[in-house]
PDB file of C-alpha atoms in Angstrom:
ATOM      1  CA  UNK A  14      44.345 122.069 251.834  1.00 68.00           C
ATOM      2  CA  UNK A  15      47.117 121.764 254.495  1.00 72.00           C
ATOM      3  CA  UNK A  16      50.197 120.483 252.779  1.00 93.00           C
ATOM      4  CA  UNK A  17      52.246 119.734 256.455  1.00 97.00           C
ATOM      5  CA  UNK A  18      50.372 119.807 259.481  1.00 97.00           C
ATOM      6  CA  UNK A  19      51.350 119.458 263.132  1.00 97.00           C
ATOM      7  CA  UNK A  20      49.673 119.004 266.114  1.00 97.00           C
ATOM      8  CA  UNK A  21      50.018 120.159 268.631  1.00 97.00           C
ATOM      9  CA  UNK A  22      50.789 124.344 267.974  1.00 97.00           C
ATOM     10  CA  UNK A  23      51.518 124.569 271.525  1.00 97.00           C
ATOM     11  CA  UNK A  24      52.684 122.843 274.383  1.00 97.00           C
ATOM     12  CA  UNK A  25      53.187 123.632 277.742  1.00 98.00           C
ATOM     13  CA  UNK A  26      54.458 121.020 280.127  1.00 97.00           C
ATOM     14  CA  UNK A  27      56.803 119.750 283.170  1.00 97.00           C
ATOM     15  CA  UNK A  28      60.359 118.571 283.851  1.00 97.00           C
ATOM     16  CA  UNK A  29      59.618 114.943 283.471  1.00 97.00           C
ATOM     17  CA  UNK A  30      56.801 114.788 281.336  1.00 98.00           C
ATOM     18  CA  UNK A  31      56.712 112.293 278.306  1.00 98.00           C
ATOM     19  CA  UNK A  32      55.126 113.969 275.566  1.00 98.00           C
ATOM     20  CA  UNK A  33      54.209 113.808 271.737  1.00 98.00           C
ATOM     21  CA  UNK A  34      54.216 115.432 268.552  1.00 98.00           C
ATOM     22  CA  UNK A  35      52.394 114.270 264.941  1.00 98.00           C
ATOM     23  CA  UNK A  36      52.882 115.216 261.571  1.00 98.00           C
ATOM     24  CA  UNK A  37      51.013 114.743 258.330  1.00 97.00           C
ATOM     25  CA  UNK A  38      51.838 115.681 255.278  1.00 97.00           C
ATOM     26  CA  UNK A  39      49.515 114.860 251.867  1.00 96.00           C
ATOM     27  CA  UNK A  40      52.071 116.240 249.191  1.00 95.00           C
ATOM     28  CA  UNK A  41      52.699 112.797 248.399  1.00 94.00           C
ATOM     29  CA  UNK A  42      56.461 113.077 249.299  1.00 93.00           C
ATOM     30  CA  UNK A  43      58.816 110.269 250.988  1.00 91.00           C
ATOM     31  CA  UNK A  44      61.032 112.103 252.916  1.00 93.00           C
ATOM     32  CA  UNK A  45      59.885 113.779 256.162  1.00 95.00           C
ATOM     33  CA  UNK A  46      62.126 115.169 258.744  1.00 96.00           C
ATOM     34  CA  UNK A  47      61.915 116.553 262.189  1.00 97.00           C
ATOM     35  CA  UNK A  48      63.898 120.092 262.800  1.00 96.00           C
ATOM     36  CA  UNK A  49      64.082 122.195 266.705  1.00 96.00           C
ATOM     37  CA  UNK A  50      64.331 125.620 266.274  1.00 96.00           C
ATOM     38  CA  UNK A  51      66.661 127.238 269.136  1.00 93.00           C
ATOM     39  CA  UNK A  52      65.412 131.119 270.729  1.00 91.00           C
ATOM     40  CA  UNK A  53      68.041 132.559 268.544  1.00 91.00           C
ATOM     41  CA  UNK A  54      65.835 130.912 265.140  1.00 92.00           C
ATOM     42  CA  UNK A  55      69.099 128.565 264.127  1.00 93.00           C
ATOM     43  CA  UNK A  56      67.108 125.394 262.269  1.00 94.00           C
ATOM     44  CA  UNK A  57      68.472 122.255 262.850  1.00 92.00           C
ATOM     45  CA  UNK A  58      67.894 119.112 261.982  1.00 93.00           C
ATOM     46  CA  UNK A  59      66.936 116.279 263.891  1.00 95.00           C
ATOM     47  CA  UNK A  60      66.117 113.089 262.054  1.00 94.00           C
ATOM     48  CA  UNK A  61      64.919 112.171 258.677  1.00 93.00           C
ATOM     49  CA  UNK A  62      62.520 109.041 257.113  1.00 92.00           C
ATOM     50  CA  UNK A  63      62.636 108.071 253.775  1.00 90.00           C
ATOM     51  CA  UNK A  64      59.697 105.949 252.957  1.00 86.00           C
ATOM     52  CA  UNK A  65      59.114 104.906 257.009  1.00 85.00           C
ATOM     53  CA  UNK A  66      63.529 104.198 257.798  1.00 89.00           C
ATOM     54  CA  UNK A  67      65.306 106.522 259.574  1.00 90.00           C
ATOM     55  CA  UNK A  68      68.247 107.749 257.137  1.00 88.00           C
ATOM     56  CA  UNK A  69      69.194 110.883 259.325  1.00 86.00           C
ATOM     57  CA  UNK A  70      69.748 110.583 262.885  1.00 87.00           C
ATOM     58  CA  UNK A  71      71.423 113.432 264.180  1.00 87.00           C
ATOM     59  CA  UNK A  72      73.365 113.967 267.737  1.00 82.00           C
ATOM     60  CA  UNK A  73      69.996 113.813 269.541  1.00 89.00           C
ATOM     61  CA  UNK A  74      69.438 112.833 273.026  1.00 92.00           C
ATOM     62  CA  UNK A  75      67.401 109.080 272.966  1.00 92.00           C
ATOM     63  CA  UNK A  76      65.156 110.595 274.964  1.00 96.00           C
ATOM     64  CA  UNK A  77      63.517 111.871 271.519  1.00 96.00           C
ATOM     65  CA  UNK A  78      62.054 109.360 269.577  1.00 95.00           C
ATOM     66  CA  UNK A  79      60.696 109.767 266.073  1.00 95.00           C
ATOM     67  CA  UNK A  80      58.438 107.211 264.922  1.00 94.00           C
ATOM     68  CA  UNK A  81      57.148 106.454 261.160  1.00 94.00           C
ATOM     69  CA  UNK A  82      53.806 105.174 260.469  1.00 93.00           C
ATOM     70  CA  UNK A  83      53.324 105.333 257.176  1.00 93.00           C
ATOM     71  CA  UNK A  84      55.389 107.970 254.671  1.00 91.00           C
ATOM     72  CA  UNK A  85      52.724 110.412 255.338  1.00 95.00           C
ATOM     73  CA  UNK A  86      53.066 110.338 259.029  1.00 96.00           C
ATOM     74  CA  UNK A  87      56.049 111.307 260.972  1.00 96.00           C
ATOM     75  CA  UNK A  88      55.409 111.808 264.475  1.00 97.00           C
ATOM     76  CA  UNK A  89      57.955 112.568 267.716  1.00 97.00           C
ATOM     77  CA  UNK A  90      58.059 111.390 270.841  1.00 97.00           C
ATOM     78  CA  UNK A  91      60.015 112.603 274.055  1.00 97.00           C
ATOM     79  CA  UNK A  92      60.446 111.472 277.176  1.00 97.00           C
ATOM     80  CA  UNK A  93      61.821 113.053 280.747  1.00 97.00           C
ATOM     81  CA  UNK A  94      61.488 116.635 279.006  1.00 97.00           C
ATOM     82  CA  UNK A  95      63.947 119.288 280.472  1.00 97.00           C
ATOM     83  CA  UNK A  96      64.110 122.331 280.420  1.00 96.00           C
ATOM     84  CA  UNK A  97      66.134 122.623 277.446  1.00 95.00           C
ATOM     85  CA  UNK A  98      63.774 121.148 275.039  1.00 96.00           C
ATOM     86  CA  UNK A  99      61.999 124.149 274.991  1.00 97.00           C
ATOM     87  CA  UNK A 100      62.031 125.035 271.335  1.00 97.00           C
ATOM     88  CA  UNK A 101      60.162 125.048 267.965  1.00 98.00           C
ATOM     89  CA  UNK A 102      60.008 121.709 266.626  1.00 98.00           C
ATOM     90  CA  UNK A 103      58.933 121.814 262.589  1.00 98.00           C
ATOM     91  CA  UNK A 104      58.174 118.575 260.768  1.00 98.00           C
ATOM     92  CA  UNK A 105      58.698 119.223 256.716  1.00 97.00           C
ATOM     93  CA  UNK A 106      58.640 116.590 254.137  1.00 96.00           C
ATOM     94  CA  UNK A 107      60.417 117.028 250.722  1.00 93.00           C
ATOM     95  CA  UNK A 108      60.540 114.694 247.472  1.00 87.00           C
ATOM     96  CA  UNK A 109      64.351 114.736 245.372  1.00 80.00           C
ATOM     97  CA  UNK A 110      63.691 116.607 242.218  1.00 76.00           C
ATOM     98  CA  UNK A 111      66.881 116.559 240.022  1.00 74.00           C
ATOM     99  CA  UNK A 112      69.188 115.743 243.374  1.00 76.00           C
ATOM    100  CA  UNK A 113      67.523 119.058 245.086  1.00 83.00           C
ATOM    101  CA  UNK A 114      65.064 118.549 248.184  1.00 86.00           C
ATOM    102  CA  UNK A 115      63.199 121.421 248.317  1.00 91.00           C
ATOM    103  CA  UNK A 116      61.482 121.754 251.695  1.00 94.00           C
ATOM    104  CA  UNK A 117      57.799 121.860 252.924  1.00 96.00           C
ATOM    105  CA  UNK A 118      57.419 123.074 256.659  1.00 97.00           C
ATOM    106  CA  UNK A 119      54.736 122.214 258.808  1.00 97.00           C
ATOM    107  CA  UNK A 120      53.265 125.394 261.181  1.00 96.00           C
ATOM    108  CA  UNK A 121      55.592 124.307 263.842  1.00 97.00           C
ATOM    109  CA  UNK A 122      54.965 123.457 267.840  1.00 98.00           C
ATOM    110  CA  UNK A 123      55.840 125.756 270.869  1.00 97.00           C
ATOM    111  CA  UNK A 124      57.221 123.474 273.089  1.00 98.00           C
ATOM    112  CA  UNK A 125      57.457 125.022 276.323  1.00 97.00           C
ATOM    113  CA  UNK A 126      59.103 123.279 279.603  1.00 97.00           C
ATOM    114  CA  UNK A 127      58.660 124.725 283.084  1.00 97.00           C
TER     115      UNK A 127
ATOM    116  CA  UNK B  23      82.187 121.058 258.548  1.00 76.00           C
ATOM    117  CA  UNK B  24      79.814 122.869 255.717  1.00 81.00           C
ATOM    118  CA  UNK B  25      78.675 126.111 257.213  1.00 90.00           C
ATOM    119  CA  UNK B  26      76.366 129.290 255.674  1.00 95.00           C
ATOM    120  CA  UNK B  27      77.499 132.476 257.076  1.00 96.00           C
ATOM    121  CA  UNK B  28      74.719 135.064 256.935  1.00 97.00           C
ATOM    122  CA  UNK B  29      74.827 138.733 256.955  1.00 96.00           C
ATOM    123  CA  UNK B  30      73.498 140.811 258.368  1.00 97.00           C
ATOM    124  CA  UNK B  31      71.740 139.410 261.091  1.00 96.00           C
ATOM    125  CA  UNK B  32      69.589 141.714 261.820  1.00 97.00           C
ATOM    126  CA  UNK B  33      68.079 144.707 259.537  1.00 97.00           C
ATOM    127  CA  UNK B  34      65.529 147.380 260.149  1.00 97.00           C
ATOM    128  CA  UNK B  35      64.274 149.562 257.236  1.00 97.00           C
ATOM    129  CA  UNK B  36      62.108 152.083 255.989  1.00 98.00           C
ATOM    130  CA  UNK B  37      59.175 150.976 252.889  1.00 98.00           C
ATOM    131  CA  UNK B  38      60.724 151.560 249.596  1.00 98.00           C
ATOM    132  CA  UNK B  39      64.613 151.094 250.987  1.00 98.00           C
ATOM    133  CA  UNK B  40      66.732 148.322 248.978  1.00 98.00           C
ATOM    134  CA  UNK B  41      68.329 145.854 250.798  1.00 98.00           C
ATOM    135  CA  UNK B  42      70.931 142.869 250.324  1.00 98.00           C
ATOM    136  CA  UNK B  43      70.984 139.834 252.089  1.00 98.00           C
ATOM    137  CA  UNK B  44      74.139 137.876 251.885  1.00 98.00           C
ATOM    138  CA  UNK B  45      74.708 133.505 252.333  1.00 98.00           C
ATOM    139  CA  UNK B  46      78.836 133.262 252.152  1.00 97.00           C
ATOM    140  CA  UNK B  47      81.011 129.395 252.939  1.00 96.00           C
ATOM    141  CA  UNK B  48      84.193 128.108 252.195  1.00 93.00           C
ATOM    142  CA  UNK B  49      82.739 125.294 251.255  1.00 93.00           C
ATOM    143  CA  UNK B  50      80.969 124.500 247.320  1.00 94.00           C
ATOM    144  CA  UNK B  51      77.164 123.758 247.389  1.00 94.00           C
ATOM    145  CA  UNK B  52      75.444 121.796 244.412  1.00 92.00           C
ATOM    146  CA  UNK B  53      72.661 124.261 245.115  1.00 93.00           C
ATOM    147  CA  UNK B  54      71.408 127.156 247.524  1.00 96.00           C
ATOM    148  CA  UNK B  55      67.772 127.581 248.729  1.00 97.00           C
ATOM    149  CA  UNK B  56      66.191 130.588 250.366  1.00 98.00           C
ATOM    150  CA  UNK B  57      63.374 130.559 252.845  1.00 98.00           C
ATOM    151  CA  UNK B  58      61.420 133.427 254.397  1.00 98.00           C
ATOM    152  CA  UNK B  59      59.364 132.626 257.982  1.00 97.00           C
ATOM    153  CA  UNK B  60      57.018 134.979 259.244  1.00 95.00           C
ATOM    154  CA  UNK B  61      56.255 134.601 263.298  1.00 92.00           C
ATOM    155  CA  UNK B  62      54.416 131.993 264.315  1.00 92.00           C
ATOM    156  CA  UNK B  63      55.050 130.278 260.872  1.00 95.00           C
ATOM    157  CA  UNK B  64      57.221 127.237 259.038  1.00 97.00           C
ATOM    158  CA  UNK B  65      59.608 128.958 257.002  1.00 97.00           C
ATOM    159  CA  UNK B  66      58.419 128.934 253.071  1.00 97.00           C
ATOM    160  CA  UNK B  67      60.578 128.201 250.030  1.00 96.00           C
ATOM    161  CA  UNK B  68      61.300 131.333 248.060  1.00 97.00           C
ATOM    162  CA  UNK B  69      63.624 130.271 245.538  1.00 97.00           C
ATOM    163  CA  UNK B  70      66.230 127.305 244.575  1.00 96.00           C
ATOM    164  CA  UNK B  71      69.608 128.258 242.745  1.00 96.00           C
ATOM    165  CA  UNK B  72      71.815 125.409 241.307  1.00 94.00           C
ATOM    166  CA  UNK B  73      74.364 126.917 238.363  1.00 93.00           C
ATOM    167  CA  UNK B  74      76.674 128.808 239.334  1.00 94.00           C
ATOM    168  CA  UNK B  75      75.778 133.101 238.448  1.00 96.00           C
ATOM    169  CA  UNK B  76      72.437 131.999 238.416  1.00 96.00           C
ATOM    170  CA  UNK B  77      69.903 135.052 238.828  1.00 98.00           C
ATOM    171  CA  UNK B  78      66.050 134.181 239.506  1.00 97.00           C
ATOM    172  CA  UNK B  79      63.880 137.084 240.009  1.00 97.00           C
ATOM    173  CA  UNK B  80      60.510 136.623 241.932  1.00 96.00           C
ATOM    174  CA  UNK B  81      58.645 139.942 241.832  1.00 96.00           C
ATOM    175  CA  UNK B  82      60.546 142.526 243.878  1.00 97.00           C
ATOM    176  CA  UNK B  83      63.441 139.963 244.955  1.00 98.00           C
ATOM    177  CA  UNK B  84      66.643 138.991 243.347  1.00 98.00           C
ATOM    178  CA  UNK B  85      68.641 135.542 243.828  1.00 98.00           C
ATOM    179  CA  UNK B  86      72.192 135.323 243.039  1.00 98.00           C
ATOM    180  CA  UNK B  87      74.120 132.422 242.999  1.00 97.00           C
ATOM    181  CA  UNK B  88      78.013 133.382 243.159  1.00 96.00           C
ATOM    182  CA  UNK B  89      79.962 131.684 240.013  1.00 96.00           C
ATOM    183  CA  UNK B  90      81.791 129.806 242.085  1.00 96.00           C
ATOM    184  CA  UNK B  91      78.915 127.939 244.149  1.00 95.00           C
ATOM    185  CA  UNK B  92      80.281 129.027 247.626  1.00 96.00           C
ATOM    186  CA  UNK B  93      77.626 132.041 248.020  1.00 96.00           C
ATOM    187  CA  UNK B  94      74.248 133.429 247.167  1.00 98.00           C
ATOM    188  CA  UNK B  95      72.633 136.840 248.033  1.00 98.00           C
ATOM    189  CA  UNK B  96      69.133 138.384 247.777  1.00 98.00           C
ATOM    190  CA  UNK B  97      68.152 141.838 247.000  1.00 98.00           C
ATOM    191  CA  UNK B  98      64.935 143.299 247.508  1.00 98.00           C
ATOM    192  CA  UNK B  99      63.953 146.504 245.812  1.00 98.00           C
ATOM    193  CA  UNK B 100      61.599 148.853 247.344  1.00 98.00           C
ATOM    194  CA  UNK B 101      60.844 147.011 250.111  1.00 98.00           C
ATOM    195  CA  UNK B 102      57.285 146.520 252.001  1.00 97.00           C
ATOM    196  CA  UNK B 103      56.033 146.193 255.491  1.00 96.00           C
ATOM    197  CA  UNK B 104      54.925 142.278 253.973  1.00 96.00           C
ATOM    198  CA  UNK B 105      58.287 141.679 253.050  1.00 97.00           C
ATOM    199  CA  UNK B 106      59.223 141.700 257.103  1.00 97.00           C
ATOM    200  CA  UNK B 107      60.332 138.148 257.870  1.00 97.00           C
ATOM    201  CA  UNK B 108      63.233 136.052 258.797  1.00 98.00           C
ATOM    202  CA  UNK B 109      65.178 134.942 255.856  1.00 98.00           C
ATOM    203  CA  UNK B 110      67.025 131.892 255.606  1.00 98.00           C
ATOM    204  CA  UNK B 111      69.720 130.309 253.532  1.00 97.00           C
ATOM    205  CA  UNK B 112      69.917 126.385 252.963  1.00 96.00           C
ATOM    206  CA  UNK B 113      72.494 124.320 251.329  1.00 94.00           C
ATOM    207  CA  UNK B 114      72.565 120.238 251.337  1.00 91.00           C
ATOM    208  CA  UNK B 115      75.290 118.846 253.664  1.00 87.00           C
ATOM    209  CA  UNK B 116      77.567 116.407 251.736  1.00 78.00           C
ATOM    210  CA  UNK B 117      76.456 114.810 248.259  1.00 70.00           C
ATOM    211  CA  UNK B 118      72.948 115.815 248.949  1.00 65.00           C
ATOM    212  CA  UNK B 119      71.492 112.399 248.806  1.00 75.00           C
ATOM    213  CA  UNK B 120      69.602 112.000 252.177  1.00 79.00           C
ATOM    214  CA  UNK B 121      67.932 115.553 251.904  1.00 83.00           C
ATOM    215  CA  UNK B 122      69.628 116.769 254.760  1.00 88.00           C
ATOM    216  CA  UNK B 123      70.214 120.799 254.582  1.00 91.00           C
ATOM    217  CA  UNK B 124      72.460 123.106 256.056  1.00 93.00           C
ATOM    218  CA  UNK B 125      70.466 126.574 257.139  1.00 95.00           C
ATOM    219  CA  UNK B 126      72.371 129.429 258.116  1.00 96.00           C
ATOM    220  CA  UNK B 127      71.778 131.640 260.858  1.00 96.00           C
ATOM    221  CA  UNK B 128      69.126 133.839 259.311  1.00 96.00           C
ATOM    222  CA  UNK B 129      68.787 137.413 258.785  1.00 98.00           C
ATOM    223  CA  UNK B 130      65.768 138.838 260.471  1.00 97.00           C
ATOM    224  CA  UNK B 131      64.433 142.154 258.208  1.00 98.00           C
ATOM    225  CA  UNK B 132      61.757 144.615 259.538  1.00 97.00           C
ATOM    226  CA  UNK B 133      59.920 147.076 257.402  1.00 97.00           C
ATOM    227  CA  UNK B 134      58.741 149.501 258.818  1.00 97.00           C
ATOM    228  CA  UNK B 135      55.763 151.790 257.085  1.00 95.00           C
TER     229      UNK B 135
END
């Protein structure tokens, strides 16, 4: 059984373009977060939900919207893509254990802008 | 501003070498994680270290946590082809309380048969 998925793996798109990501996770946990991953691999983060409110919100352009369902859906929408957002973008999801959030990591989705 | 230092960044082996990967701040963590990614994939918890000289073994790889809760390495011994991945170091930003982590940079290792 998946424990985070994403959908979609890849995307390929144009300057302009709105687009979306979704994420599921069914580990039961309350905190998911949204992370881009540069071309040099640094991970960083982008927003957090704990049980469906945003409690991270990161220097992001509000052109990326992350939107909560439910706290087993996370999903992330952006608008007027540029070039820049091309990246990795990983949705994870994590439950506090003794003050430590150890993290699940979805499979990740190629964004690609041309 | 918290920030993982990791060394090296890049590192290219032969199978059956030893290598160590090191996580260094200035700044005190409550606790240290460690995450391989292999392409194409969501990087995968290895380990979690929270008392400072911690050691946690997991087969062929060794987690220190330094005594004073600023660094961590990892040592492999006798390392595989399978053991090729980027590794990353992860620390919680502030108190911890919102689940936010700090990674590092990453060290990407190859093995090469």
């Amino acid at each position: 059984d998946t424990a985070v998925s994403q959908t979609p793996k890849y995307l390929v798109t144009q300057m302009g373009n709105d687009k979306s990501i979704k994420c599921e996770q069914n580990l039961g946990h309350d905190t998911m977060y949204w992370y881009k991953q540069d071309s040099k691999k640094f991970l960083k983060i982008m927003f957090s939900y704990n049980n469906k409110e945003l409690i991270i919100n990161e220097t992001v352009p509000n052109r990326f919207s992350p939107k909560s369902p439910d706290k087993a859906h996370l999903n992330l929408h952006i608008n007027s893509l540029e070039l820049g957002d091309s990246a990795v973008y990983f949705c994870a999801s994590s439950q506090a254990l003794g003050g430590v959030y150890e993290q699940y990591f979805g499979p990740g989705t190629r964004l690609t802008v041309t | 501003t918290q920030l993982l230092e990791q060394s090296p960044q890049f590192l290219s082996i032969q199978e059956g070498e030893n290598l160590t990967v090191y996580c260094n701040s200035s700044s005190v963590f409550s606790s240290l994680q460690w995450y391989r990614q292999e392409p194409g994939e969501g990087p995968v918890l290895l380990v979690t270290v929270v008392t400072g000289g911690e050691v946690k073994k997991l087969k062929r790889l060794t987690f220190q946590f330094g005594d004073a809760r600023k660094d961590s390495s990892l040592h492999i011994t006798a390392a595989q082809p399978g053991d090729t991945g980027l590794y990353l170091c992860a620390g919680p930003h502030g108190s911890g309380n919102t689940g936010k982590l700090i990674f590092g940079q990453g060290t990407t290792l190859q093995v090469k048969p």
